[in-house]
Short mmCIF file of C-alpha atoms and ligand atoms in Angstrom, two decimals:
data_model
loop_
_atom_site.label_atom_id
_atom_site.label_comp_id
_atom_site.label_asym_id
_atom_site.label_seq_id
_atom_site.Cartn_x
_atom_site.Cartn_y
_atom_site.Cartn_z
CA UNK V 3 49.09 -130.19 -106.68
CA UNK V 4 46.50 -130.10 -109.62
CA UNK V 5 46.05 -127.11 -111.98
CA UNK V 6 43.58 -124.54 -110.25
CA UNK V 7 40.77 -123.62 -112.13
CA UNK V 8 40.58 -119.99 -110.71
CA UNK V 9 37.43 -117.45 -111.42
CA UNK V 10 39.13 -114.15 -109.84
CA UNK V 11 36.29 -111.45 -110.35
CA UNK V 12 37.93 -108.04 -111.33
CA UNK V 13 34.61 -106.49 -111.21
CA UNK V 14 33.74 -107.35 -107.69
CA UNK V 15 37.32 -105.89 -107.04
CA UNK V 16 36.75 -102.29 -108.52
CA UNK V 17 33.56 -102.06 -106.96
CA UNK V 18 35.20 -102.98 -103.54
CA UNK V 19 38.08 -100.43 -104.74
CA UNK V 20 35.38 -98.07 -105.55
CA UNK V 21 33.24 -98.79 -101.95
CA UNK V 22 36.44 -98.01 -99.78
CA UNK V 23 37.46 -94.92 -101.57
CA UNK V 24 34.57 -93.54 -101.01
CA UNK V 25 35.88 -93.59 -97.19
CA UNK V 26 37.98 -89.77 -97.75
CA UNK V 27 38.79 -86.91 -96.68
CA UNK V 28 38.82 -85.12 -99.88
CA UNK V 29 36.58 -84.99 -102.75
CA UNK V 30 36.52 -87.67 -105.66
CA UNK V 31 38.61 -88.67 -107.64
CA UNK V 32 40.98 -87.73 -104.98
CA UNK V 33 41.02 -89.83 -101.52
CA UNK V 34 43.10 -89.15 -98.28
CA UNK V 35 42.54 -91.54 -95.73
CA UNK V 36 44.64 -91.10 -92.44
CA UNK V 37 45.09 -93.22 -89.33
CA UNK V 38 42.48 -93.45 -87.14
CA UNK V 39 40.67 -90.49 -88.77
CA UNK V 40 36.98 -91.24 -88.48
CA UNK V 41 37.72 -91.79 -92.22
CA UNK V 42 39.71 -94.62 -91.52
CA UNK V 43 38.04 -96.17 -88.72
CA UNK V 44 35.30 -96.39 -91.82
CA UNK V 45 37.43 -97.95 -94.32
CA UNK V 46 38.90 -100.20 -91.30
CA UNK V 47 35.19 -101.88 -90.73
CA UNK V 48 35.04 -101.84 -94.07
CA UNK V 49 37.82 -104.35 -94.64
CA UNK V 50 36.73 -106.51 -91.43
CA UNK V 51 33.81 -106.89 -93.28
CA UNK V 52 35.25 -108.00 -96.41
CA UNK V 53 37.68 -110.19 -94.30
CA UNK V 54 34.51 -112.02 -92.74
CA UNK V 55 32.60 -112.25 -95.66
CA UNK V 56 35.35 -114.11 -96.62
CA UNK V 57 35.44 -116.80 -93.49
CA UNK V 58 38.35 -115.19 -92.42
CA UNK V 59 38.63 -115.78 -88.48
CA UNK V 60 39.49 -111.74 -88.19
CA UNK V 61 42.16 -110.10 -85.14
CA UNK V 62 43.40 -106.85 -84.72
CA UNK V 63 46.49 -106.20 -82.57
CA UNK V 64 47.43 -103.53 -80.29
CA UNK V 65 49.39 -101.30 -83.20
CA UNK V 66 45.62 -101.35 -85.38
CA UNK V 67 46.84 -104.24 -87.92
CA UNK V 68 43.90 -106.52 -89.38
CA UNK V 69 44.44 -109.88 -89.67
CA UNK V 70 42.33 -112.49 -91.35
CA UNK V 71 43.31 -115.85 -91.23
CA UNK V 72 42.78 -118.99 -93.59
CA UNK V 73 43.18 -121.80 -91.13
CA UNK V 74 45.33 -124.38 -92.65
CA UNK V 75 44.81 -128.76 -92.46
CA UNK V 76 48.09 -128.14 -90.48
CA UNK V 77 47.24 -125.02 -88.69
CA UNK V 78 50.67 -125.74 -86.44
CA UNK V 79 52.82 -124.94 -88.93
CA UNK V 80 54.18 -121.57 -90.07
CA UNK V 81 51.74 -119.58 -91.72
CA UNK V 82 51.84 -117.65 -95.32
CA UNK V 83 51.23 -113.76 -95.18
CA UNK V 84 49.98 -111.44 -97.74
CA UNK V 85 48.70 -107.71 -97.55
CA UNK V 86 49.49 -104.61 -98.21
CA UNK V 87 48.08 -101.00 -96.50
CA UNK V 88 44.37 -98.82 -97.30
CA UNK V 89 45.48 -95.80 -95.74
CA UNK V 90 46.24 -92.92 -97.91
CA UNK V 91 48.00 -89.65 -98.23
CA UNK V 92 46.38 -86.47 -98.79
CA UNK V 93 44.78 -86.00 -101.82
CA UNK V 94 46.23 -89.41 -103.61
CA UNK V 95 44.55 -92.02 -105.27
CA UNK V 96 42.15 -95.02 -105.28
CA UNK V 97 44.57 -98.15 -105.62
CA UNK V 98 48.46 -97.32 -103.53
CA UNK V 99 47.81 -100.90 -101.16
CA UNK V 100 43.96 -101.32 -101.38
CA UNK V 101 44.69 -103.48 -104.42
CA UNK V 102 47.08 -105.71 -102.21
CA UNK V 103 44.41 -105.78 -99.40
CA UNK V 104 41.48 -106.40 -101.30
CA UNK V 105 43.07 -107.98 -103.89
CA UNK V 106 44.26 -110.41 -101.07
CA UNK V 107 40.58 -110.91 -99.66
CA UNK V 108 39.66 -111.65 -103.25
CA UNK V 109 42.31 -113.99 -104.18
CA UNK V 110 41.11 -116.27 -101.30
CA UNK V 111 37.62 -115.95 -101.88
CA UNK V 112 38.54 -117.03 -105.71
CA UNK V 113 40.69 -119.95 -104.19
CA UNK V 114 38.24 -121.27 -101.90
CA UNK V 115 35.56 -121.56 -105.19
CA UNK V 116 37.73 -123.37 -106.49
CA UNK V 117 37.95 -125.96 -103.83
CA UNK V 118 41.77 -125.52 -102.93
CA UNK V 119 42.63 -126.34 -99.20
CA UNK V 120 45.82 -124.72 -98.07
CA UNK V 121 48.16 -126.62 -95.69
CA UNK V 122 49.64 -123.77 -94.01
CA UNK V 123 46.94 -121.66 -93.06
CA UNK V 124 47.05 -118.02 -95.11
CA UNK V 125 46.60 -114.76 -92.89
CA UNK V 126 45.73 -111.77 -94.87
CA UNK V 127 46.88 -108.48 -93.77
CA UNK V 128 45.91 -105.02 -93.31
CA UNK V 129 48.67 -103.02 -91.97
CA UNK V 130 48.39 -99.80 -90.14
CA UNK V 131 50.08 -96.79 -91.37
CA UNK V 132 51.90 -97.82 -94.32
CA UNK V 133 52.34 -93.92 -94.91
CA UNK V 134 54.25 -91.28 -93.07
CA UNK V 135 51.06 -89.03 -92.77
CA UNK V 136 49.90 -89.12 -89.51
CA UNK V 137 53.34 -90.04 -87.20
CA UNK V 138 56.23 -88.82 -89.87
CA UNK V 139 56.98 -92.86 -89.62
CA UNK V 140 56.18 -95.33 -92.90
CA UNK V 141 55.16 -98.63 -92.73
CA UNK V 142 54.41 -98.34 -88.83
CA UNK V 143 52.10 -101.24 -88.48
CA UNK V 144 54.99 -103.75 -90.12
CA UNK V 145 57.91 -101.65 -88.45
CA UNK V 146 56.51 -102.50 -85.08
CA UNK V 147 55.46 -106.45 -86.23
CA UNK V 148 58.81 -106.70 -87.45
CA UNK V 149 61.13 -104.88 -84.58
CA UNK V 150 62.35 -102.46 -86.26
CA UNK V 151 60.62 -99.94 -84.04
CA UNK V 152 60.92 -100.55 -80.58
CA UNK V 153 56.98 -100.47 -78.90
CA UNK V 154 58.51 -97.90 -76.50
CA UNK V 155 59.31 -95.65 -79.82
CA UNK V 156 56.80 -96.04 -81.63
CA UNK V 157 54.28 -95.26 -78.53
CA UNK V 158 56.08 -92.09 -78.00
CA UNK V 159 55.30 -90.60 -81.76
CA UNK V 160 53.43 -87.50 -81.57
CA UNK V 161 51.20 -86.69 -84.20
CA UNK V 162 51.23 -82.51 -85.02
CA UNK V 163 48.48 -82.11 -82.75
CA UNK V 164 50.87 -83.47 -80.25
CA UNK V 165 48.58 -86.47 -79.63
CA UNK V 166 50.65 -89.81 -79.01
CA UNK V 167 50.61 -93.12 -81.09
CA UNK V 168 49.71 -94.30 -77.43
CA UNK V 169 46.76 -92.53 -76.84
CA UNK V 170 45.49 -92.60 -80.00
CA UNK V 171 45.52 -96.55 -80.83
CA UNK V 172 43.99 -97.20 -77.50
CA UNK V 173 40.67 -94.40 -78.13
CA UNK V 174 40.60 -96.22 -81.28
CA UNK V 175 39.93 -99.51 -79.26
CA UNK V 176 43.49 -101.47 -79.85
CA UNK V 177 43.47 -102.37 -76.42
CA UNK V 178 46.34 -104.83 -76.34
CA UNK V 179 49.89 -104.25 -75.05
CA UNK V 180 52.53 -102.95 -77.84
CA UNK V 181 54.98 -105.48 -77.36
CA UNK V 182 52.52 -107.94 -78.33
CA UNK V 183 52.87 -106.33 -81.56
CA UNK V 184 56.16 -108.44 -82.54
CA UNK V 185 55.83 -111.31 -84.31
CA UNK V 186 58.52 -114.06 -84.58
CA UNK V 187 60.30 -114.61 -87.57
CA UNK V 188 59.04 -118.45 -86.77
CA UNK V 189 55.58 -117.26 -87.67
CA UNK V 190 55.45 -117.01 -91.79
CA UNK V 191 56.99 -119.21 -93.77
CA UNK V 192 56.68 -116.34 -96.27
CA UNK V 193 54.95 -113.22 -97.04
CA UNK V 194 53.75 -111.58 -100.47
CA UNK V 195 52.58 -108.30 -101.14
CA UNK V 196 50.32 -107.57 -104.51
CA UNK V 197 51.19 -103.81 -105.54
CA UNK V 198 50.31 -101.37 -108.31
CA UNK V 199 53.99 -100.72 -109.69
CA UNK V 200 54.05 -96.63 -109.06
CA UNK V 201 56.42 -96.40 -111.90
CA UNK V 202 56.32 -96.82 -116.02
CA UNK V 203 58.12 -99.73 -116.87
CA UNK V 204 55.38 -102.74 -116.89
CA UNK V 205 53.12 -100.04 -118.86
CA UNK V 206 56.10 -99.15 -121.04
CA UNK V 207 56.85 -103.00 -121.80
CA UNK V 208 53.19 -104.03 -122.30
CA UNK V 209 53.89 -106.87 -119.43
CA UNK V 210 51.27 -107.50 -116.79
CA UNK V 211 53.55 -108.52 -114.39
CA UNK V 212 56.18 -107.34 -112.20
CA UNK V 213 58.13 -109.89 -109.65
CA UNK V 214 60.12 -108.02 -107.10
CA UNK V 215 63.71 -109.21 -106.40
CA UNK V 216 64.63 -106.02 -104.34
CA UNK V 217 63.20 -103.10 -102.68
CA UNK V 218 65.36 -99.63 -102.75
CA UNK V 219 66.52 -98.16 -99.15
CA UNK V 220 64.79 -95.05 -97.70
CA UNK V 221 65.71 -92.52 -95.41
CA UNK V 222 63.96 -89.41 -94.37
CA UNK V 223 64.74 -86.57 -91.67
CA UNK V 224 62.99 -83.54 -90.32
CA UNK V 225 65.04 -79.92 -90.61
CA UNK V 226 63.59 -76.63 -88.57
CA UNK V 227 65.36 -73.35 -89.11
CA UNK V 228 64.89 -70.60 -86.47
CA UNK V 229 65.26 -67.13 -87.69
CA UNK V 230 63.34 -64.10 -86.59
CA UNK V 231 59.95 -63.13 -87.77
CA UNK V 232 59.20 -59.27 -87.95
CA UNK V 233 56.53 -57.53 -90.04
CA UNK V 234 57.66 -57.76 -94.12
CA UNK V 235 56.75 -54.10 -94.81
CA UNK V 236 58.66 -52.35 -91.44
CA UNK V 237 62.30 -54.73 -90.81
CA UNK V 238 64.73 -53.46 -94.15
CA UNK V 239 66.44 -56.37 -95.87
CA UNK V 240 69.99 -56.49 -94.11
CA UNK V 241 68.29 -56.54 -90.80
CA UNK V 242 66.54 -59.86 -91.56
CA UNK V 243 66.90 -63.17 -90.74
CA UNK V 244 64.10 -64.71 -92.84
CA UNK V 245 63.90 -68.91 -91.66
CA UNK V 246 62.15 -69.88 -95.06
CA UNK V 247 65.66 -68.62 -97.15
CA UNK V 248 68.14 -71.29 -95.39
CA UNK V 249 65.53 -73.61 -96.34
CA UNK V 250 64.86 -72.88 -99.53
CA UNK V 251 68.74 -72.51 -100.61
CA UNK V 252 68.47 -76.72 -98.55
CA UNK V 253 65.75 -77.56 -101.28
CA UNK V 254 67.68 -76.95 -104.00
CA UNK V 255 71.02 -78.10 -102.99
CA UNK V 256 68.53 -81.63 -102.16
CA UNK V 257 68.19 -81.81 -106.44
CA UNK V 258 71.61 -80.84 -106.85
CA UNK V 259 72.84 -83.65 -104.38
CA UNK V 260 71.24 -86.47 -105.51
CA UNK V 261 71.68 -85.08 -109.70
CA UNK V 262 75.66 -84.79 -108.64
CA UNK V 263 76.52 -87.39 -106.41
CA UNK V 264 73.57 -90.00 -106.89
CA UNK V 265 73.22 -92.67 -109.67
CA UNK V 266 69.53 -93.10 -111.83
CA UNK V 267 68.40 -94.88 -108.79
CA UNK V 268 68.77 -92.02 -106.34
CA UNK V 269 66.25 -89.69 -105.37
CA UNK V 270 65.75 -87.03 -103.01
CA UNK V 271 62.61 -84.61 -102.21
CA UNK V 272 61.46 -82.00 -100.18
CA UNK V 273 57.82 -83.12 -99.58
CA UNK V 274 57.22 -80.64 -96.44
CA UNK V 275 58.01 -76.80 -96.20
CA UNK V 276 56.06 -75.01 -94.05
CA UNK V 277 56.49 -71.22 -92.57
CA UNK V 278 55.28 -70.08 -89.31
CA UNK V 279 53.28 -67.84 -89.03
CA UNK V 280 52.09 -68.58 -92.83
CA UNK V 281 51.03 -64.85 -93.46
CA UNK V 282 51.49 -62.74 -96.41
CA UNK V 283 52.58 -59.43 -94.37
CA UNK V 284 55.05 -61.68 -92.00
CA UNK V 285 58.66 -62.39 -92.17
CA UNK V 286 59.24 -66.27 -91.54
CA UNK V 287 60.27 -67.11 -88.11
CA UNK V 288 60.75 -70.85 -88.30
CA UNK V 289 60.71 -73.03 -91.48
CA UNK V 290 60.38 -76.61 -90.99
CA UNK V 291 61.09 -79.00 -94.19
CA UNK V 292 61.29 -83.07 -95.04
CA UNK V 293 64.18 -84.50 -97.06
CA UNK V 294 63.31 -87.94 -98.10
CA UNK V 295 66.26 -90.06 -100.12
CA UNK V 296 66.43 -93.08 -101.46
CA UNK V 297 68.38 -95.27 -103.55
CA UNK V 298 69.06 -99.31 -104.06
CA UNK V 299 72.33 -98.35 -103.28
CA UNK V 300 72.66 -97.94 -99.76
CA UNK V 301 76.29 -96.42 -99.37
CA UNK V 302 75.55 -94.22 -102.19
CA UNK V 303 72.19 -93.25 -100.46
CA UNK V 304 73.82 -92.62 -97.35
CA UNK V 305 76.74 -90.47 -98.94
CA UNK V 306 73.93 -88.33 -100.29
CA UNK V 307 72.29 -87.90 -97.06
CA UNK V 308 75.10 -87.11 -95.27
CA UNK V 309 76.06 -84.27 -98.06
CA UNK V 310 72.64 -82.38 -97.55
CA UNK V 311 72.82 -82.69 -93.71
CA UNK V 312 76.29 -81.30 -93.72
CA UNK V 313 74.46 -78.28 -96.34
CA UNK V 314 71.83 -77.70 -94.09
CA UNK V 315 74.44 -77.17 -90.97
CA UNK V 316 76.42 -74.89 -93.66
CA UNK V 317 73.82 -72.73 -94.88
CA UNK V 318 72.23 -72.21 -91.19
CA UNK V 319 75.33 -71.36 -89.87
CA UNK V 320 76.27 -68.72 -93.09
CA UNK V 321 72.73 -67.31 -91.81
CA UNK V 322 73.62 -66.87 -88.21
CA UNK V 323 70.34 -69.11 -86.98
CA UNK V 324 69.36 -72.03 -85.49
CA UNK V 325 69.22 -75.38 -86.54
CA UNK V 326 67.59 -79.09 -85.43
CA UNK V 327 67.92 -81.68 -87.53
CA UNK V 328 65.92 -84.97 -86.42
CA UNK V 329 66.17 -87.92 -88.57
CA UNK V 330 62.94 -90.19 -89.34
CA UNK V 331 63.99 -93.45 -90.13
CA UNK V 332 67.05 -94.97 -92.40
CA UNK V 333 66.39 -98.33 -93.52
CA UNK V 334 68.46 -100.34 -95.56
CA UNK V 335 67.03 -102.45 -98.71
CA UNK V 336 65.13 -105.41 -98.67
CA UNK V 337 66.60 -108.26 -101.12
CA UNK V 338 63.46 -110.33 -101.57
CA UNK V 339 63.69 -114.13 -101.09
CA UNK V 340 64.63 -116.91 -104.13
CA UNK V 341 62.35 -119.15 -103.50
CA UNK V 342 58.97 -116.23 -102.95
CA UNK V 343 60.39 -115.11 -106.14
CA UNK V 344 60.62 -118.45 -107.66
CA UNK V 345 56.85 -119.38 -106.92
CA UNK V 346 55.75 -115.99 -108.31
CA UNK V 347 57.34 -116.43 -111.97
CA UNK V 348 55.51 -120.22 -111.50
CA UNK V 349 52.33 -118.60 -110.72
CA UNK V 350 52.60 -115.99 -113.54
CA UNK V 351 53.54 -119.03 -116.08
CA UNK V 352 50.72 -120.93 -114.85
CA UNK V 353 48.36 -117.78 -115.39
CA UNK V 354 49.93 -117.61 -118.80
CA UNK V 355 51.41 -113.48 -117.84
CA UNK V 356 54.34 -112.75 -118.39
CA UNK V 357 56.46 -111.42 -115.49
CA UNK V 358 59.64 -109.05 -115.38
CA UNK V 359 61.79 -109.54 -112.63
CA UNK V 360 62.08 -105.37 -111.19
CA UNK V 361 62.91 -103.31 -108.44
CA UNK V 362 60.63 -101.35 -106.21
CA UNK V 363 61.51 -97.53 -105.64
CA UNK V 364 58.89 -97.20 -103.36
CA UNK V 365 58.67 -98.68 -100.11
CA UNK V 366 56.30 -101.19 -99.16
CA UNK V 367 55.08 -103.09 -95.57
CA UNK V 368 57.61 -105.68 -97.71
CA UNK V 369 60.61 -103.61 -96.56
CA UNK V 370 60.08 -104.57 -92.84
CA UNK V 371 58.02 -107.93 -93.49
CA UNK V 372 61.67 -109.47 -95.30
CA UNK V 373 62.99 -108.61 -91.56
CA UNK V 374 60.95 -111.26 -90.63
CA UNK V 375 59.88 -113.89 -93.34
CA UNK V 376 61.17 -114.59 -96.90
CA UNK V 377 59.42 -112.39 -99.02
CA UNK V 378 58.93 -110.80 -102.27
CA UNK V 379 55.87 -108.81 -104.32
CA UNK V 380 53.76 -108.81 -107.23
CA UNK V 381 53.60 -105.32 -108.65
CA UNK V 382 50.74 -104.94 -111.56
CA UNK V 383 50.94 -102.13 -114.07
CA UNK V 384 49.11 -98.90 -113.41
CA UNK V 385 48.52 -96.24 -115.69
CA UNK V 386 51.66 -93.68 -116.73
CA UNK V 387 52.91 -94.76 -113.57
CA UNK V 388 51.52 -92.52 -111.88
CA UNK V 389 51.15 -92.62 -108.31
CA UNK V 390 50.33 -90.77 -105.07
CA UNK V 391 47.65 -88.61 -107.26
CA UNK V 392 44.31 -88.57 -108.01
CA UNK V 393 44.31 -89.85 -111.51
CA UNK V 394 46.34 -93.02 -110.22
CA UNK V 395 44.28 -96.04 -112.30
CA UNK V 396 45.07 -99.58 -112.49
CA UNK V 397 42.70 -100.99 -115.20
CA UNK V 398 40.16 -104.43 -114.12
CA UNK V 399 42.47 -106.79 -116.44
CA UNK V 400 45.58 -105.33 -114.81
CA UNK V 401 44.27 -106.12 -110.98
CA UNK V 402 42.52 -109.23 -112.20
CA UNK V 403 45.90 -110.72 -113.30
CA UNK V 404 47.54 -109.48 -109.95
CA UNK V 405 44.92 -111.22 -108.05
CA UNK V 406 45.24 -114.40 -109.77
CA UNK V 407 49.29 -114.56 -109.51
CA UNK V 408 48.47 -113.45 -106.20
CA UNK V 409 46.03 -116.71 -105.40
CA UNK V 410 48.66 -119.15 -107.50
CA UNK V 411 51.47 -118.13 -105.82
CA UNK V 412 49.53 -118.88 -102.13
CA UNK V 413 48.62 -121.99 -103.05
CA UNK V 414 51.91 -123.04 -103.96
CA UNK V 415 53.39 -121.49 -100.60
CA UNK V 416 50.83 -123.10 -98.41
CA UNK V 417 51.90 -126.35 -99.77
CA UNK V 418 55.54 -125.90 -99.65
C1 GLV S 19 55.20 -95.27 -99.96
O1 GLV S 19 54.11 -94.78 -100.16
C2 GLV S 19 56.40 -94.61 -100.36
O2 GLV S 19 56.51 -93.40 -100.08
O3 GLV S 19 57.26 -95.25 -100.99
MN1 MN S 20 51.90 -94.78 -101.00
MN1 MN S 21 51.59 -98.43 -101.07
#
């Protein structure tokens, strides 16, 4: 294959980045974008666009994933995959999987100026739900492609308005049968995911580059203490049984597990507490909180886990009340694939950027997507780390390298 001459425009990118954020449920700079929100349905035909602006023949399946597909001189064979997520939880930021979607749409729109023909045709991927917001459940759009959540499962999720994944894909217009969901791992000959990092080191290291070799196990689960609510100026102390104390005493026995027992790659966090009846004058009757762990380490991950399930049994019982404890998902780590990896770092040389072989904390579509295709990601640096908030900021030259590994490393996939 010749050298690519390859014009990625950054600027077209931000103003893309800057076009969809302005799809949000919260005031700018901050953006919350939830499934099938009318929000979302906005920033959804927002990406079809892009996708068919592109001369991508466009799909959507029955879970709400966007495809748009490259068609290859050799269309039979297995396809190359790329993509990342655009929703986004409450009150985040502008760039958490936007820059792997658009970023995607862009890389192909620079390849095709170029005049590069792929082989193997390249499908570029939306996926539904990378976050928990809406059904509790990450990544459910590549859980369900994948098989890692049965259709039956993962049309049974309630969101807290009690509404099913069921009902709500299908007023949304994914007409299509769940099951049809799965794809086979015969399908992608590989898939890559362009990131922001959501951590310091590329930043730290002054490298524009991060090529993924593994991505860290996580494992979430839903506690809901039942104590007994009473008005907070009338029932005396002893006579209480406050829900929000057993829960609080869980929160910070969560730091003290994964400080204790965990390595520097474990981490554990309460993301969820909420009180019922939330009122000033009221004693809690039911507390309901999220423990999310994760590590690279998965027995050490799991040992943790197990230690602050066992606590929250412990201090419910020492509090005579009620306990359910529902877990949320437990997914082991994704080791990404050699040769994914290998045409990354020969993309980066190519593009002249240097590229440090790294870890991701976070999870990513990536996690499920190895299930089913060799895989790894690009992550590009974004600023102090930061992530998940408002002020997240990945600068034009950061995303316009991404991009451009991004495109280098398709075309060397399509033609493998
Ligand atoms: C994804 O957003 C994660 O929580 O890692
Ligand atoms: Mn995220
Ligand atoms: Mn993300």
């Amino acid at each position: 294959m010749s050298a690519l001459s390859l014009s990625v425009s950054a600027e077209r990118v931000c103003r893309q980045l800057d076009e969809l954020a302005a799809f949000s449920d919260a005031p700018a700079p901050a953006v919350t974008r939830v499934l099938f929100t009318p929000t979302d349905m906005q920033g959804r035909a927002f990406i079809k666009r892009l996708m068919e602006d592109a001369g991508l023949s466009f799909r959507v399946d029955a879970a709400g994933n966007l495809f748009g597909r490259w068609i290859g001189s050799e269309p039979n064979q297995p396809a190359v995959a790329t993509g990342s997520h655009c929703d986004a939880i409450p009150h985040s930021g502008r760039y958490d999987g936007t820059v792997g979607v658009i970023g995607a749409i862009e890389a192909v729109v620079s390849l095709k100026a170029a005049g590069f023909q792929p082989r193997r045709s390249i499908d570029v991927i939306m996926f539904n739900a990378e976050e928990p917001t809406r059904y509790g459940i990450g990544c459910l759009g590549s859980r369900i492609m994948s098989g890692r959540l049965s259709p039956e499962a993962a049309g049974e999720l309630r969101d807290q308005d009690g509404e099913t994944f069921e009902t709500t894909r299908k007023s949304s217009g994914c007409l299509g049968k769940l099951p049809s969901v799965r794809i086979s791992p015969s399908k992608y000959s590989a898939f890559v995911e362009l990131h922001i990092e959501q951590g310091p080191l590329l930043e730290k290291q002054n490298l524009p580059i991060g090529v993924v070799t593994a991505v860290a196990a996580p494992a979430a689960f839903r506690v809901t203490f039942h104590g007994e609510g009473g008005h907070a100026g009338a029932v005396l102390m002893h006579e209480r049984k406050d829900a929000l104390l057993p829960a609080a005493e869980l929160t910070v026995a969560v730091e003290r597990a994964a400080m204790e027992l965990g390595g520097k790659d474990t981490v554990a966090t309460v993301g969820i507490l909420d009180v019922h009846p939330h009122a000033i004058n009221s004693i809690p009757s039911r507390a309901e909180m999220t423990v999310d762990v994760r590590d690279i380490d998965l027995q050490r991950r799991d040992l943790v886990l197990e230690v602050i399930k066992r606590y929250a049994a412990e201090v419910a019982q020492n509090r005579g009340m009620k306990m359910n404890l529902e877990m949320i998902n437990a997914d082991p780590p994704a080791k990404c694939d050699v040769q994914v990896i290998a045409a990354i770092q020969a993309a980066a040389e190519e593009a002249k950027l240097p590229a440090l072989p790294m870890i991701s904390r976070a999870y990513h579509d990536s996690l499920f997507m190895a299930l089913i295709a060799p895989t790894s990601m690009i992550f590009i640096p974004c600023r102090g780390g930061v992530s998940h908030r408002p002020d997240e900021y990945a600068s034009p030259a950061a995303i316009r390298g991404g991009v451009e590994v991004l495109a280098r490393t398709l075309a060397r996939l399509s033609h493998s």
